[in-house]
Amino acid sequence: MNTASTSTFRKQIKHFVDKVDQDQEPLLITRADNVSVVVLPLATYNSYAETDYLLRSPANATRLRRSLTDARAGKTNQHELADA
């Protein structure tokens, strides 16, 4: 993960934001008081938030893990999409 101090980030914010967007990689911004933050692409944040939401329910997390295990074992079914 790329890193920058807050002062460097402040001076070159456009460069760093463009790099995060171009590389689709997070940027760790460090401060002298050991409080750090991460800048990441919105799509990455949305992906993390969706994963957190889906796994928050223990029952849903169990069902998703079971589904992944079944899919990796070739236990899949094909269905036609229903009209809404």
PDB file of N, CA and C in Angstrom:
ATOM      1  N   MET A   1       0.852  -1.170   0.000  1.00  0.00           N
ATOM      2  CA  MET A   1       0.000   0.000   0.000  1.00  0.00           C
ATOM      3  C   MET A   1       0.897   1.232   0.000  1.00  0.00           C
ATOM      4  N   ASN A   2       0.558   2.178  -0.847  1.00  0.00           N
ATOM      5  CA  ASN A   2       1.298   3.435  -0.882  1.00  0.00           C
ATOM      6  C   ASN A   2       0.995   4.238   0.376  1.00  0.00           C
ATOM      7  N   THR A   3       1.980   5.017   0.819  1.00  0.00           N
ATOM      8  CA  THR A   3       1.796   5.845   2.011  1.00  0.00           C
ATOM      9  C   THR A   3       2.274   7.266   1.741  1.00  0.00           C
ATOM     10  N   ALA A   4       1.728   8.192   2.509  1.00  0.00           N
ATOM     11  CA  ALA A   4       2.157   9.589   2.455  1.00  0.00           C
ATOM     12  C   ALA A   4       1.859  10.217   3.808  1.00  0.00           C
ATOM     13  N   SER A   5       2.672  11.170   4.184  1.00  0.00           N
ATOM     14  CA  SER A   5       2.388  11.924   5.407  1.00  0.00           C
ATOM     15  C   SER A   5       1.279  12.929   5.098  1.00  0.00           C
ATOM     16  N   THR A   6       0.648  13.428   6.136  1.00  0.00           N
ATOM     17  CA  THR A   6      -0.423  14.406   5.906  1.00  0.00           C
ATOM     18  C   THR A   6       0.107  15.660   5.224  1.00  0.00           C
ATOM     19  N   SER A   7       1.299  16.091   5.591  1.00  0.00           N
ATOM     20  CA  SER A   7       1.837  17.310   4.970  1.00  0.00           C
ATOM     21  C   SER A   7       2.143  17.086   3.490  1.00  0.00           C
ATOM     22  N   THR A   8       2.698  15.921   3.148  1.00  0.00           N
ATOM     23  CA  THR A   8       2.965  15.614   1.743  1.00  0.00           C
ATOM     24  C   THR A   8       1.655  15.468   0.977  1.00  0.00           C
ATOM     25  N   PHE A   9       0.687  14.785   1.578  1.00  0.00           N
ATOM     26  CA  PHE A   9      -0.617  14.619   0.938  1.00  0.00           C
ATOM     27  C   PHE A   9      -1.262  15.980   0.683  1.00  0.00           C
ATOM     28  N   ARG A  10      -1.215  16.850   1.681  1.00  0.00           N
ATOM     29  CA  ARG A  10      -1.810  18.182   1.558  1.00  0.00           C
ATOM     30  C   ARG A  10      -1.180  18.950   0.398  1.00  0.00           C
ATOM     31  N   LYS A  11       0.139  18.859   0.250  1.00  0.00           N
ATOM     32  CA  LYS A  11       0.841  19.596  -0.805  1.00  0.00           C
ATOM     33  C   LYS A  11       0.579  19.019  -2.189  1.00  0.00           C
ATOM     34  N   GLN A  12       0.317  17.709  -2.254  1.00  0.00           N
ATOM     35  CA  GLN A  12       0.184  17.043  -3.554  1.00  0.00           C
ATOM     36  C   GLN A  12      -1.134  16.276  -3.674  1.00  0.00           C
ATOM     37  N   ILE A  13      -2.199  16.829  -3.120  1.00  0.00           N
ATOM     38  CA  ILE A  13      -3.462  16.093  -3.049  1.00  0.00           C
ATOM     39  C   ILE A  13      -3.947  15.633  -4.428  1.00  0.00           C
ATOM     40  N   LYS A  14      -3.873  16.491  -5.438  1.00  0.00           N
ATOM     41  CA  LYS A  14      -4.336  16.093  -6.768  1.00  0.00           C
ATOM     42  C   LYS A  14      -3.545  14.900  -7.283  1.00  0.00           C
ATOM     43  N   HIS A  15      -2.238  14.935  -7.118  1.00  0.00           N
ATOM     44  CA  HIS A  15      -1.391  13.823  -7.559  1.00  0.00           C
ATOM     45  C   HIS A  15      -1.812  12.522  -6.876  1.00  0.00           C
ATOM     46  N   PHE A  16      -1.981  12.564  -5.569  1.00  0.00           N
ATOM     47  CA  PHE A  16      -2.312  11.343  -4.827  1.00  0.00           C
ATOM     48  C   PHE A  16      -3.712  10.831  -5.161  1.00  0.00           C
ATOM     49  N   VAL A  17      -4.680  11.728  -5.270  1.00  0.00           N
ATOM     50  CA  VAL A  17      -6.041  11.296  -5.612  1.00  0.00           C
ATOM     51  C   VAL A  17      -6.064  10.709  -7.021  1.00  0.00           C
ATOM     52  N   ASP A  18      -5.364  11.336  -7.955  1.00  0.00           N
ATOM     53  CA  ASP A  18      -5.284  10.785  -9.315  1.00  0.00           C
ATOM     54  C   ASP A  18      -4.637   9.406  -9.306  1.00  0.00           C
ATOM     55  N   LYS A  19      -3.593   9.227  -8.488  1.00  0.00           N
ATOM     56  CA  LYS A  19      -2.902   7.936  -8.418  1.00  0.00           C
ATOM     57  C   LYS A  19      -3.803   6.856  -7.826  1.00  0.00           C
ATOM     58  N   VAL A  20      -4.552   7.198  -6.786  1.00  0.00           N
ATOM     59  CA  VAL A  20      -5.498   6.241  -6.199  1.00  0.00           C
ATOM     60  C   VAL A  20      -6.514   5.823  -7.255  1.00  0.00           C
ATOM     61  N   ASP A  21      -7.024   6.789  -8.001  1.00  0.00           N
ATOM     62  CA  ASP A  21      -8.008   6.495  -9.046  1.00  0.00           C
ATOM     63  C   ASP A  21      -7.390   5.661 -10.167  1.00  0.00           C
ATOM     64  N   GLN A  22      -6.222   6.036 -10.622  1.00  0.00           N
ATOM     65  CA  GLN A  22      -5.572   5.343 -11.736  1.00  0.00           C
ATOM     66  C   GLN A  22      -5.165   3.919 -11.361  1.00  0.00           C
ATOM     67  N   ASP A  23      -4.544   3.747 -10.203  1.00  0.00           N
ATOM     68  CA  ASP A  23      -4.037   2.434  -9.789  1.00  0.00           C
ATOM     69  C   ASP A  23      -5.099   1.571  -9.121  1.00  0.00           C
ATOM     70  N   GLN A  24      -6.203   2.196  -8.691  1.00  0.00           N
ATOM     71  CA  GLN A  24      -7.239   1.489  -7.935  1.00  0.00           C
ATOM     72  C   GLN A  24      -6.647   0.810  -6.702  1.00  0.00           C
ATOM     73  N   GLU A  25      -5.708   1.516  -6.060  1.00  0.00           N
ATOM     74  CA  GLU A  25      -5.042   1.039  -4.848  1.00  0.00           C
ATOM     75  C   GLU A  25      -5.236   2.057  -3.732  1.00  0.00           C
ATOM     76  N   PRO A  26      -5.444   1.586  -2.497  1.00  0.00           N
ATOM     77  CA  PRO A  26      -5.595   2.514  -1.372  1.00  0.00           C
ATOM     78  C   PRO A  26      -4.308   3.281  -1.079  1.00  0.00           C
ATOM     79  N   LEU A  27      -4.464   4.412  -0.422  1.00  0.00           N
ATOM     80  CA  LEU A  27      -3.340   5.236   0.016  1.00  0.00           C
ATOM     81  C   LEU A  27      -3.465   5.434   1.517  1.00  0.00           C
ATOM     82  N   LEU A  28      -2.423   5.095   2.252  1.00  0.00           N
ATOM     83  CA  LEU A  28      -2.383   5.288   3.700  1.00  0.00           C
ATOM     84  C   LEU A  28      -1.780   6.654   3.987  1.00  0.00           C
ATOM     85  N   ILE A  29      -2.520   7.489   4.701  1.00  0.00           N
ATOM     86  CA  ILE A  29      -2.031   8.810   5.084  1.00  0.00           C
ATOM     87  C   ILE A  29      -1.725   8.766   6.572  1.00  0.00           C
ATOM     88  N   THR A  30      -0.452   9.016   6.900  1.00  0.00           N
ATOM     89  CA  THR A  30       0.006   8.910   8.287  1.00  0.00           C
ATOM     90  C   THR A  30       0.154  10.298   8.902  1.00  0.00           C
ATOM     91  N   ARG A  31      -0.084  10.341  10.206  1.00  0.00           N
ATOM     92  CA  ARG A  31       0.083  11.580  10.958  1.00  0.00           C
ATOM     93  C   ARG A  31       1.079  11.344  12.083  1.00  0.00           C
ATOM     94  N   ALA A  32       1.654  12.426  12.571  1.00  0.00           N
ATOM     95  CA  ALA A  32       2.646  12.334  13.642  1.00  0.00           C
ATOM     96  C   ALA A  32       2.045  11.786  14.932  1.00  0.00           C
ATOM     97  N   ASP A  33       0.737  11.971  15.132  1.00  0.00           N
ATOM     98  CA  ASP A  33       0.104  11.506  16.369  1.00  0.00           C
ATOM     99  C   ASP A  33      -0.388  10.057  16.268  1.00  0.00           C
ATOM    100  N   ASN A  34       0.115   9.323  15.274  1.00  0.00           N
ATOM    101  CA  ASN A  34      -0.226   7.908  15.061  1.00  0.00           C
ATOM    102  C   ASN A  34      -1.688   7.672  14.705  1.00  0.00           C
ATOM    103  N   VAL A  35      -2.382   8.701  14.256  1.00  0.00           N
ATOM    104  CA  VAL A  35      -3.732   8.543  13.729  1.00  0.00           C
ATOM    105  C   VAL A  35      -3.604   8.537  12.217  1.00  0.00           C
ATOM    106  N   SER A  36      -3.956   7.427  11.604  1.00  0.00           N
ATOM    107  CA  SER A  36      -3.821   7.295  10.161  1.00  0.00           C
ATOM    108  C   SER A  36      -5.186   7.115   9.521  1.00  0.00           C
ATOM    109  N   VAL A  37      -5.279   7.482   8.251  1.00  0.00           N
ATOM    110  CA  VAL A  37      -6.503   7.293   7.479  1.00  0.00           C
ATOM    111  C   VAL A  37      -6.137   6.673   6.136  1.00  0.00           C
ATOM    112  N   VAL A  38      -7.141   6.124   5.480  1.00  0.00           N
ATOM    113  CA  VAL A  38      -6.935   5.503   4.177  1.00  0.00           C
ATOM    114  C   VAL A  38      -7.828   6.193   3.154  1.00  0.00           C
ATOM    115  N   VAL A  39      -7.259   6.518   2.008  1.00  0.00           N
ATOM    116  CA  VAL A  39      -8.019   7.027   0.869  1.00  0.00           C
ATOM    117  C   VAL A  39      -8.108   5.873  -0.118  1.00  0.00           C
ATOM    118  N   LEU A  40      -9.331   5.549  -0.548  1.00  0.00           N
ATOM    119  CA  LEU A  40      -9.483   4.452  -1.484  1.00  0.00           C
ATOM    120  C   LEU A  40     -10.552   4.787  -2.504  1.00  0.00           C
ATOM    121  N   PRO A  41     -10.523   4.101  -3.650  1.00  0.00           N
ATOM    122  CA  PRO A  41     -11.533   4.357  -4.673  1.00  0.00           C
ATOM    123  C   PRO A  41     -12.934   4.063  -4.131  1.00  0.00           C
ATOM    124  N   LEU A  42     -13.916   4.827  -4.588  1.00  0.00           N
ATOM    125  CA  LEU A  42     -15.283   4.655  -4.114  1.00  0.00           C
ATOM    126  C   LEU A  42     -15.788   3.241  -4.385  1.00  0.00           C
ATOM    127  N   ALA A  43     -15.462   2.676  -5.529  1.00  0.00           N
ATOM    128  CA  ALA A  43     -15.911   1.310  -5.841  1.00  0.00           C
ATOM    129  C   ALA A  43     -15.365   0.310  -4.826  1.00  0.00           C
ATOM    130  N   THR A  44     -14.141   0.503  -4.382  1.00  0.00           N
ATOM    131  CA  THR A  44     -13.551  -0.378  -3.374  1.00  0.00           C
ATOM    132  C   THR A  44     -14.275  -0.220  -2.044  1.00  0.00           C
ATOM    133  N   TYR A  45     -14.535   1.017  -1.655  1.00  0.00           N
ATOM    134  CA  TYR A  45     -15.282   1.259  -0.416  1.00  0.00           C
ATOM    135  C   TYR A  45     -16.661   0.608  -0.488  1.00  0.00           C
ATOM    136  N   ASN A  46     -17.355   0.810  -1.604  1.00  0.00           N
ATOM    137  CA  ASN A  46     -18.692   0.224  -1.762  1.00  0.00           C
ATOM    138  C   ASN A  46     -18.644  -1.294  -1.677  1.00  0.00           C
ATOM    139  N   SER A  47     -17.605  -1.892  -2.229  1.00  0.00           N
ATOM    140  CA  SER A  47     -17.440  -3.345  -2.157  1.00  0.00           C
ATOM    141  C   SER A  47     -17.251  -3.800  -0.712  1.00  0.00           C
ATOM    142  N   TYR A  48     -16.416  -3.091   0.035  1.00  0.00           N
ATOM    143  CA  TYR A  48     -16.211  -3.424   1.449  1.00  0.00           C
ATOM    144  C   TYR A  48     -17.510  -3.277   2.237  1.00  0.00           C
ATOM    145  N   ALA A  49     -18.243  -2.197   1.970  1.00  0.00           N
ATOM    146  CA  ALA A  49     -19.498  -1.956   2.688  1.00  0.00           C
ATOM    147  C   ALA A  49     -20.523  -3.044   2.372  1.00  0.00           C
ATOM    148  N   GLU A  50     -20.609  -3.466   1.115  1.00  0.00           N
ATOM    149  CA  GLU A  50     -21.548  -4.522   0.729  1.00  0.00           C
ATOM    150  C   GLU A  50     -21.174  -5.849   1.382  1.00  0.00           C
ATOM    151  N   THR A  51     -19.888  -6.174   1.385  1.00  0.00           N
ATOM    152  CA  THR A  51     -19.433  -7.409   2.029  1.00  0.00           C
ATOM    153  C   THR A  51     -19.757  -7.383   3.516  1.00  0.00           C
ATOM    154  N   ASP A  52     -19.500  -6.258   4.163  1.00  0.00           N
ATOM    155  CA  ASP A  52     -19.821  -6.124   5.584  1.00  0.00           C
ATOM    156  C   ASP A  52     -21.312  -6.320   5.821  1.00  0.00           C
ATOM    157  N   TYR A  53     -22.127  -5.714   4.980  1.00  0.00           N
ATOM    158  CA  TYR A  53     -23.582  -5.836   5.122  1.00  0.00           C
ATOM    159  C   TYR A  53     -24.027  -7.291   4.973  1.00  0.00           C
ATOM    160  N   LEU A  54     -23.501  -7.976   3.951  1.00  0.00           N
ATOM    161  CA  LEU A  54     -23.911  -9.358   3.692  1.00  0.00           C
ATOM    162  C   LEU A  54     -23.455 -10.319   4.781  1.00  0.00           C
ATOM    163  N   LEU A  55     -22.306 -10.055   5.383  1.00  0.00           N
ATOM    164  CA  LEU A  55     -21.769 -10.968   6.393  1.00  0.00           C
ATOM    165  C   LEU A  55     -22.165 -10.585   7.818  1.00  0.00           C
ATOM    166  N   ARG A  56     -22.847  -9.470   7.983  1.00  0.00           N
ATOM    167  CA  ARG A  56     -23.242  -9.017   9.319  1.00  0.00           C
ATOM    168  C   ARG A  56     -24.204  -9.993   9.986  1.00  0.00           C
ATOM    169  N   SER A  57     -25.090 -10.577   9.205  1.00  0.00           N
ATOM    170  CA  SER A  57     -26.030 -11.557   9.740  1.00  0.00           C
ATOM    171  C   SER A  57     -25.342 -12.916   9.769  1.00  0.00           C
ATOM    172  N   PRO A  58     -25.205 -13.536  10.937  1.00  0.00           N
ATOM    173  CA  PRO A  58     -24.559 -14.851  11.006  1.00  0.00           C
ATOM    174  C   PRO A  58     -25.248 -15.893  10.120  1.00  0.00           C
ATOM    175  N   ALA A  59     -26.571 -15.855  10.051  1.00  0.00           N
ATOM    176  CA  ALA A  59     -27.291 -16.825   9.214  1.00  0.00           C
ATOM    177  C   ALA A  59     -26.973 -16.608   7.740  1.00  0.00           C
ATOM    178  N   ASN A  60     -26.931 -15.360   7.312  1.00  0.00           N
ATOM    179  CA  ASN A  60     -26.612 -15.071   5.915  1.00  0.00           C
ATOM    180  C   ASN A  60     -25.164 -15.439   5.607  1.00  0.00           C
ATOM    181  N   ALA A  61     -24.253 -15.149   6.523  1.00  0.00           N
ATOM    182  CA  ALA A  61     -22.842 -15.500   6.325  1.00  0.00           C
ATOM    183  C   ALA A  61     -22.684 -17.008   6.170  1.00  0.00           C
ATOM    184  N   THR A  62     -23.388 -17.776   6.996  1.00  0.00           N
ATOM    185  CA  THR A  62     -23.331 -19.241   6.902  1.00  0.00           C
ATOM    186  C   THR A  62     -23.864 -19.705   5.558  1.00  0.00           C
ATOM    187  N   ARG A  63     -24.990 -19.138   5.131  1.00  0.00           N
ATOM    188  CA  ARG A  63     -25.577 -19.528   3.854  1.00  0.00           C
ATOM    189  C   ARG A  63     -24.644 -19.191   2.688  1.00  0.00           C
ATOM    190  N   LEU A  64     -24.023 -18.026   2.722  1.00  0.00           N
ATOM    191  CA  LEU A  64     -23.103 -17.634   1.655  1.00  0.00           C
ATOM    192  C   LEU A  64     -21.873 -18.544   1.620  1.00  0.00           C
ATOM    193  N   ARG A  65     -21.335 -18.871   2.789  1.00  0.00           N
ATOM    194  CA  ARG A  65     -20.167 -19.766   2.830  1.00  0.00           C
ATOM    195  C   ARG A  65     -20.527 -21.155   2.303  1.00  0.00           C
ATOM    196  N   ARG A  66     -21.709 -21.646   2.665  1.00  0.00           N
ATOM    197  CA  ARG A  66     -22.166 -22.949   2.180  1.00  0.00           C
ATOM    198  C   ARG A  66     -22.337 -22.908   0.653  1.00  0.00           C
ATOM    199  N   SER A  67     -22.880 -21.826   0.144  1.00  0.00           N
ATOM    200  CA  SER A  67     -23.062 -21.675  -1.298  1.00  0.00           C
ATOM    201  C   SER A  67     -21.723 -21.666  -2.025  1.00  0.00           C
ATOM    202  N   LEU A  68     -20.735 -20.977  -1.465  1.00  0.00           N
ATOM    203  CA  LEU A  68     -19.397 -20.966  -2.070  1.00  0.00           C
ATOM    204  C   LEU A  68     -18.780 -22.358  -2.075  1.00  0.00           C
ATOM    205  N   THR A  69     -18.922 -23.074  -0.981  1.00  0.00           N
ATOM    206  CA  THR A  69     -18.402 -24.442  -0.898  1.00  0.00           C
ATOM    207  C   THR A  69     -19.067 -25.320  -1.944  1.00  0.00           C
ATOM    208  N   ASP A  70     -20.384 -25.217  -2.072  1.00  0.00           N
ATOM    209  CA  ASP A  70     -21.110 -26.002  -3.072  1.00  0.00           C
ATOM    210  C   ASP A  70     -20.668 -25.642  -4.488  1.00  0.00           C
ATOM    211  N   ALA A  71     -20.530 -24.363  -4.771  1.00  0.00           N
ATOM    212  CA  ALA A  71     -20.124 -23.929  -6.111  1.00  0.00           C
ATOM    213  C   ALA A  71     -18.725 -24.433  -6.447  1.00  0.00           C
ATOM    214  N   ARG A  72     -17.814 -24.373  -5.495  1.00  0.00           N
ATOM    215  CA  ARG A  72     -16.449 -24.861  -5.738  1.00  0.00           C
ATOM    216  C   ARG A  72     -16.418 -26.368  -5.945  1.00  0.00           C
ATOM    217  N   ALA A  73     -17.392 -27.067  -5.371  1.00  0.00           N
ATOM    218  CA  ALA A  73     -17.480 -28.523  -5.527  1.00  0.00           C
ATOM    219  C   ALA A  73     -18.276 -28.903  -6.775  1.00  0.00           C
ATOM    220  N   GLY A  74     -18.713 -27.917  -7.538  1.00  0.00           N
ATOM    221  CA  GLY A  74     -19.460 -28.196  -8.757  1.00  0.00           C
ATOM    222  C   GLY A  74     -20.936 -28.462  -8.535  1.00  0.00           C
ATOM    223  N   LYS A  75     -21.414 -28.232  -7.348  1.00  0.00           N
ATOM    224  CA  LYS A  75     -22.833 -28.456  -7.031  1.00  0.00           C
ATOM    225  C   LYS A  75     -23.621 -27.183  -7.356  1.00  0.00           C
ATOM    226  N   THR A  76     -23.915 -26.993  -8.630  1.00  0.00           N
ATOM    227  CA  THR A  76     -24.636 -25.801  -9.060  1.00  0.00           C
ATOM    228  C   THR A  76     -25.863 -26.194  -9.863  1.00  0.00           C
ATOM    229  N   ASN A  77     -26.808 -25.297  -9.946  1.00  0.00           N
ATOM    230  CA  ASN A  77     -28.019 -25.483 -10.739  1.00  0.00           C
ATOM    231  C   ASN A  77     -28.203 -24.270 -11.629  1.00  0.00           C
ATOM    232  N   GLN A  78     -28.695 -24.501 -12.837  1.00  0.00           N
ATOM    233  CA  GLN A  78     -28.968 -23.401 -13.752  1.00  0.00           C
ATOM    234  C   GLN A  78     -30.474 -23.186 -13.798  1.00  0.00           C
ATOM    235  N   HIS A  79     -30.895 -21.935 -13.709  1.00  0.00           N
ATOM    236  CA  HIS A  79     -32.315 -21.585 -13.709  1.00  0.00           C
ATOM    237  C   HIS A  79     -32.562 -20.491 -14.737  1.00  0.00           C
ATOM    238  N   GLU A  80     -33.751 -20.483 -15.301  1.00  0.00           N
ATOM    239  CA  GLU A  80     -34.169 -19.394 -16.174  1.00  0.00           C
ATOM    240  C   GLU A  80     -34.524 -18.200 -15.296  1.00  0.00           C
ATOM    241  N   LEU A  81     -34.254 -17.011 -15.800  1.00  0.00           N
ATOM    242  CA  LEU A  81     -34.636 -15.818 -15.065  1.00  0.00           C
ATOM    243  C   LEU A  81     -36.138 -15.613 -15.194  1.00  0.00           C
ATOM    244  N   ALA A  82     -36.770 -15.269 -14.109  1.00  0.00           N
ATOM    245  CA  ALA A  82     -38.204 -15.006 -14.113  1.00  0.00           C
ATOM    246  C   ALA A  82     -38.455 -13.567 -14.537  1.00  0.00           C
ATOM    247  N   ASP A  83     -39.536 -13.356 -15.283  1.00  0.00           N
ATOM    248  CA  ASP A  83     -39.917 -11.995 -15.653  1.00  0.00           C
ATOM    249  C   ASP A  83     -40.480 -11.285 -14.433  1.00  0.00           C
ATOM    250  N   ALA A  84     -40.127 -10.031 -14.301  1.00  0.00           N
ATOM    251  CA  ALA A  84     -40.608  -9.259 -13.146  1.00  0.00           C
ATOM    252  C   ALA A  84     -41.984  -8.708 -13.397  1.00  0.00           C
TER     253      ALA A  84
END
